[in-house]
Coordinates of C-alpha atoms in Angstrom, one line a residue:
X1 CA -23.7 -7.2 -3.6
X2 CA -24.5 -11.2 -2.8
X3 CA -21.8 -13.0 -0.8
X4 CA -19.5 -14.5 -3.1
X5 CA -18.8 -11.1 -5.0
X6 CA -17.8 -9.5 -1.4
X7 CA -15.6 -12.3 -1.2
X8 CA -14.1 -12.0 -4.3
X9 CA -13.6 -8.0 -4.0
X10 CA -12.4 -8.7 -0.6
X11 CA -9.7 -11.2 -1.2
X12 CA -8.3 -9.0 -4.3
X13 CA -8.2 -6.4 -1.7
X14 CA -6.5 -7.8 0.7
X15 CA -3.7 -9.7 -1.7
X16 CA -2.9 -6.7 -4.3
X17 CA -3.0 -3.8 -1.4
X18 CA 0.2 -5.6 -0.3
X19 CA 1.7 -7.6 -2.6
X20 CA 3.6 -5.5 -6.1
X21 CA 0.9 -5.8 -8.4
X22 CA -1.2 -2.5 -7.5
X23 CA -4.9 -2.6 -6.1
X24 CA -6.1 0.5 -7.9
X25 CA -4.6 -1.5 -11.2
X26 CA -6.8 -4.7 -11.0
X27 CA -9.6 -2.5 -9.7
X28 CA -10.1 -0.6 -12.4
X29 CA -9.1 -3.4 -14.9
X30 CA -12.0 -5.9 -12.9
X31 CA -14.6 -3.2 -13.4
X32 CA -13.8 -2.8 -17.1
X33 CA -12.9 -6.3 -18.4
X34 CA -15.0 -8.7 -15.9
X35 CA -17.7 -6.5 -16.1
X36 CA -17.7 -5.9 -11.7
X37 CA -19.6 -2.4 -10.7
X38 CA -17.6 -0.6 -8.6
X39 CA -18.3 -1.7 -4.8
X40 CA -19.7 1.4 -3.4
X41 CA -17.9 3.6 -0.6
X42 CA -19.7 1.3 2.0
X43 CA -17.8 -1.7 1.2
X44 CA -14.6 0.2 0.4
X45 CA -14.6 1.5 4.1
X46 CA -15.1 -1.6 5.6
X47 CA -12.8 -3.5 3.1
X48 CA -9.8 -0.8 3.9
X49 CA -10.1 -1.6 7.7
X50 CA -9.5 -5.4 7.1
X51 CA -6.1 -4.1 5.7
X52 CA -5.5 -2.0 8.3
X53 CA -6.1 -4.8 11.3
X54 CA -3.3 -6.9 9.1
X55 CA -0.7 -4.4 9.1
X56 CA -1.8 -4.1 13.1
X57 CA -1.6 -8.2 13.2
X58 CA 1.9 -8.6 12.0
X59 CA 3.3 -5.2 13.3
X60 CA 1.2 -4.3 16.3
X61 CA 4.3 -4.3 18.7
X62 CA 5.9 -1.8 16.4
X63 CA 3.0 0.5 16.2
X64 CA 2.7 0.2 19.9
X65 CA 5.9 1.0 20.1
X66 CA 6.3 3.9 17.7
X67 CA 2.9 5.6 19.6
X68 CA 4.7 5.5 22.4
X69 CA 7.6 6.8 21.5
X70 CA 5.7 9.8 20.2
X71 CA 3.7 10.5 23.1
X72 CA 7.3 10.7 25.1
X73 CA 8.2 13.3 22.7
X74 CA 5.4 15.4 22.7
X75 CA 5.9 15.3 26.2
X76 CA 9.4 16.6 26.1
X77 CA 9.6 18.4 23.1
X78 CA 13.1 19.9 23.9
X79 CA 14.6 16.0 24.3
X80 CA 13.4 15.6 20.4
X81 CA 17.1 16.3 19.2
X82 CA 18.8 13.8 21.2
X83 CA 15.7 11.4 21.1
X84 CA 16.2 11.4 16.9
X85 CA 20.0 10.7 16.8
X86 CA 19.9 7.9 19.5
X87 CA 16.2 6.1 19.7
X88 CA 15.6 3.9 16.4
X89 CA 12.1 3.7 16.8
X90 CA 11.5 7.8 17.1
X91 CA 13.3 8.1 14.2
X92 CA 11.0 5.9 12.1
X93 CA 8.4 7.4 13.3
X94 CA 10.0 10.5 12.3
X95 CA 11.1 8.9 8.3
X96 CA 7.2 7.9 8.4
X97 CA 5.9 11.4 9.0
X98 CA 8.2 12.5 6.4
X99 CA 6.8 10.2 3.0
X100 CA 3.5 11.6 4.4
X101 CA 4.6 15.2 2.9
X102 CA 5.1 14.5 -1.0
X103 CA 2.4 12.1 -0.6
X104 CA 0.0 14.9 1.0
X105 CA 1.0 17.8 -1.5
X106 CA 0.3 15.7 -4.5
X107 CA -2.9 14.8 -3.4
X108 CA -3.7 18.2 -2.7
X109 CA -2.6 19.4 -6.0
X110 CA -4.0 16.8 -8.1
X111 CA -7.0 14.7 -6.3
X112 CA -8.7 15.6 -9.7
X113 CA -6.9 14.4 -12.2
X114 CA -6.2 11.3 -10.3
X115 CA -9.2 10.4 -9.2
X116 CA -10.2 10.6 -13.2
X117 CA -7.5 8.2 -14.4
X118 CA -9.9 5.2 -12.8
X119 CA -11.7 5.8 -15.4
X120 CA -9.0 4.6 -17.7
X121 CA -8.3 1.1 -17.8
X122 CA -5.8 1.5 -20.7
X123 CA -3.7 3.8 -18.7
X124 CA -3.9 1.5 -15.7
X125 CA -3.0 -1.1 -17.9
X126 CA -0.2 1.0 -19.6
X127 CA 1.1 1.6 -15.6
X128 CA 1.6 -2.0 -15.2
X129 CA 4.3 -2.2 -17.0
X130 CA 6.3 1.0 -15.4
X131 CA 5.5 -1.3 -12.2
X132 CA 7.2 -4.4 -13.7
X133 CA 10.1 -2.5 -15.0
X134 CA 10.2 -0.8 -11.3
X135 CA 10.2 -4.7 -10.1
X136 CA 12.5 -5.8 -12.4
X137 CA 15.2 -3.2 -12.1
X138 CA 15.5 -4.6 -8.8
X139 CA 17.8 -7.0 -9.9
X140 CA 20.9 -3.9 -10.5
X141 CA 20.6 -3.8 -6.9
X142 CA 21.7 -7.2 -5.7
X143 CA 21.9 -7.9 -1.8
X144 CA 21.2 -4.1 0.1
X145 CA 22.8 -3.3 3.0
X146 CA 22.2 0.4 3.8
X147 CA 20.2 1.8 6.4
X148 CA 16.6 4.7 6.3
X149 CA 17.7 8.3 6.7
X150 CA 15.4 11.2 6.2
X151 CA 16.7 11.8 2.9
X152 CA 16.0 8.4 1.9
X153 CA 12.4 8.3 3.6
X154 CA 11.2 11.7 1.2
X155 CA 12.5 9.7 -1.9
X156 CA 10.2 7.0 -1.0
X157 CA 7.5 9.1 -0.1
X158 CA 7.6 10.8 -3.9
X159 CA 7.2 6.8 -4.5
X160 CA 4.3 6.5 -3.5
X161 CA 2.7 9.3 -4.1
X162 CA 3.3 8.4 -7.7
X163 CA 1.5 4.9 -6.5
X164 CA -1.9 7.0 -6.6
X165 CA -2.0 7.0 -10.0
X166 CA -4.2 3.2 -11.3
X167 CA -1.8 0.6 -12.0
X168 CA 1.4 2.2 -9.8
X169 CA 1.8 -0.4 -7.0
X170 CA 2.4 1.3 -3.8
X171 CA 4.1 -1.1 -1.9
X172 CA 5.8 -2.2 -5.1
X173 CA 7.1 1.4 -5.5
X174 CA 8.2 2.3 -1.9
X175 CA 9.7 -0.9 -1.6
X176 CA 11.5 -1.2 -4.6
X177 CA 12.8 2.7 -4.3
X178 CA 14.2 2.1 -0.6
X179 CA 16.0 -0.9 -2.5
X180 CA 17.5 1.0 -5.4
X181 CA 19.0 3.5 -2.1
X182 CA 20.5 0.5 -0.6
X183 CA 18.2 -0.3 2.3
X184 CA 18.4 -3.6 3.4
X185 CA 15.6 -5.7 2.3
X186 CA 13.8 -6.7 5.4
X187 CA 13.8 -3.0 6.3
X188 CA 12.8 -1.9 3.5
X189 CA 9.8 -4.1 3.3
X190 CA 8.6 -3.5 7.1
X191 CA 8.8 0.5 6.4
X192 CA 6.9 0.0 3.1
X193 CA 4.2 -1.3 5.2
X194 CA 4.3 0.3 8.3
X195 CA 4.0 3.6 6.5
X196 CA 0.9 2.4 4.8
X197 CA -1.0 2.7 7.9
X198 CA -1.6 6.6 8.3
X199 CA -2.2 6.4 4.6
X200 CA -4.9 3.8 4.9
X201 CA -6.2 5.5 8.0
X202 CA -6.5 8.8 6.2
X203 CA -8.4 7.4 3.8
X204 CA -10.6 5.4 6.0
X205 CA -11.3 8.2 7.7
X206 CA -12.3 10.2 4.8
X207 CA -14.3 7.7 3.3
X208 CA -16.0 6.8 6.5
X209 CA -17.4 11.0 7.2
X210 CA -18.7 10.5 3.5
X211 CA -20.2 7.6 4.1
X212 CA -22.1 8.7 7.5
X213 CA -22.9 11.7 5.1
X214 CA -24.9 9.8 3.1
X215 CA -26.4 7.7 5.3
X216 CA -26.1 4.6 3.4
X217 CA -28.1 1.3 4.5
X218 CA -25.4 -1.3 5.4
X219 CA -26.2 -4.9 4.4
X220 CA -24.0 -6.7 7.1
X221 CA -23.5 -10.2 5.5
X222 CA -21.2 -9.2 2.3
X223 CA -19.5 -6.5 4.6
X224 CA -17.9 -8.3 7.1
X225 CA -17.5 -11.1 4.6
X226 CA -15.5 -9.2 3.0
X227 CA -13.9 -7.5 5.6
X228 CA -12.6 -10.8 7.3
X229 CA -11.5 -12.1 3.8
X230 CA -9.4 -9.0 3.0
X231 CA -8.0 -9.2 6.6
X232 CA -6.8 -12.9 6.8
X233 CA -5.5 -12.7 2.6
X234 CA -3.9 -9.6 3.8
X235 CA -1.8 -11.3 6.3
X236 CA -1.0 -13.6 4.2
X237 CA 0.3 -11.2 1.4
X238 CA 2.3 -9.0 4.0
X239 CA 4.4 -12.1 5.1
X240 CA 4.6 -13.6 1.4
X241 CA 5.5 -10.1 0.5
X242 CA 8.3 -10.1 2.9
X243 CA 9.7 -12.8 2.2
X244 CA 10.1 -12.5 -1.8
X245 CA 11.8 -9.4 -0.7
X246 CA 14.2 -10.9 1.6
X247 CA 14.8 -13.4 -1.3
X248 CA 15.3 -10.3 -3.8
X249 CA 12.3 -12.6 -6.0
X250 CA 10.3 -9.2 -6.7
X251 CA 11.1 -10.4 -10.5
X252 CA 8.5 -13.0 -10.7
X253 CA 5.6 -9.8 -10.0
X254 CA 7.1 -7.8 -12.5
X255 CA 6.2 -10.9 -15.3
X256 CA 2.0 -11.1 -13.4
X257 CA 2.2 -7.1 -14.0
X258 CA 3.5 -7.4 -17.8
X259 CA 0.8 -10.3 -18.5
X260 CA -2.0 -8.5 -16.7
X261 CA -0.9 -5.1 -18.2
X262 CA -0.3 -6.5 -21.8
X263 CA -3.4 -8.5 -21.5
X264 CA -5.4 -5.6 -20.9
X265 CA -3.8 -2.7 -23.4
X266 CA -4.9 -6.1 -26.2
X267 CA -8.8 -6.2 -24.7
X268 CA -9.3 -2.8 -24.4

């Protein structure tokens, strides 16, 4: 991989992992219509962690916070009870845990299947479009002003464990699901995001053990070319993200997703 393809793959990265119009989508779509080979688990690895120091950039003092807030309960399991029903911060820690279980089982129960619909452009393209009409049907929901419960947390976790299939956006999903429930925007946003990270950390993790595994050669130019472009763009996509939502703008992805979608299902 040269260093302008690195910075391509690492800007798309960084813009569609947060903004509604779904990463896995345009992946598969690039590989198939521009004719891109897939990046290798190398560069996905390193590519992933640029994401993950965003989400760290614009919500470090949360994260802090929510680690803490942990490590005070598992010191006093028995205040866990009374630390849920009074201390906001446990209990999002708490709602985050919770979209982790749908999200987990489906994996488990179908990592195969799923990880063979990348090789289907036409049904990424065809998912598109269920992520514009998710976008669009924002709009019956005008001006939120609910609140996360647990209840609320699991819906959005089915939400994006429906994400994994190519062309599902993830943050698209979660975000526009917490809407339809009546969470306020701005919440509903920062939770999409925030639980993300244990997602993208997972897979990180994953993909990293292959990767030493194999014991790939690293070419260190495109890497952390890429890595610093999917970083910065990723930033940038997270607070552009935010505020469409706080806008209630998420209509204007819903038309990229129909023209990308559409212009796909006619190629292919």
């Amino acid at each position: 991989m040269n260093w302008w393809e690195a910075a391509l793959l690492g800007l798309v990265q960084g813009l569609t992992e947060f903004l509604p119009v779904s990463s896995s989508g345009h992946l598969v779509l690039g590989q198939h219509v521009l004719g891109i080979e897939e990046a290798g688990i190398t560069f996905e690895v390193f590519v992933h962690f640029g994401t993950v120091l965003s989400i760290l950039t614009v919500y470090g003092r949360d994260v802090l916070d929510l680690l803490q807030e942990a490590g005070s309960a598992l010191a006093d399991p028995g205040g866990i009870p009374e630390r849920y029903a009074e201390n906001d911060t446990f209990r999002l820690g708490v709602f985050i845990l919770i979209t982790l279980i749908p999200t987990g089982v489906v994996y488990v129960l179908f990592k195969e299947p799923l990880e063979a619909a990348f090789g289907d452009p036409r049904l990424a393209s065809g998912m598109l479009f269920v992520t514009g009409i998710l976008l669009l049907l924002t709009l019956l929901r005008p001006n939120p002003k609910g609140r996360l419960s647990s209840l609320k947390a699991f819906v959005v976790g089915i939400a994006q464990s429906a994400a994994m299939i190519p062309g599902i956006s993830r943050s698209g999903s979660t975000i526009c699901v917490a809407l339809y429930q009546n969470v306020k925007p701005e919440q509903a946003a920062n939770f999409s995001f925030l639980m993300l990270l244990p997602v993208v950390l997972g897979a990180t993790l994953l993909k990293g053990l292959e990767l030493v595994e194999q014991g790939a050669t690293v070419t260190w130019l495109p890497l952390l070319l890429g890595t610093l472009i999917a970083y910065v763009s990723g930033v940038v996509a997270i607070k552009l993200m935010i505020d469409f939502v706080k806008r209630g703008n998420l209509q204007y992805f819903a038309y990229y997703c129909f023209l990308i979608g559409g212009f796909g299902l006619w190629l292919l």
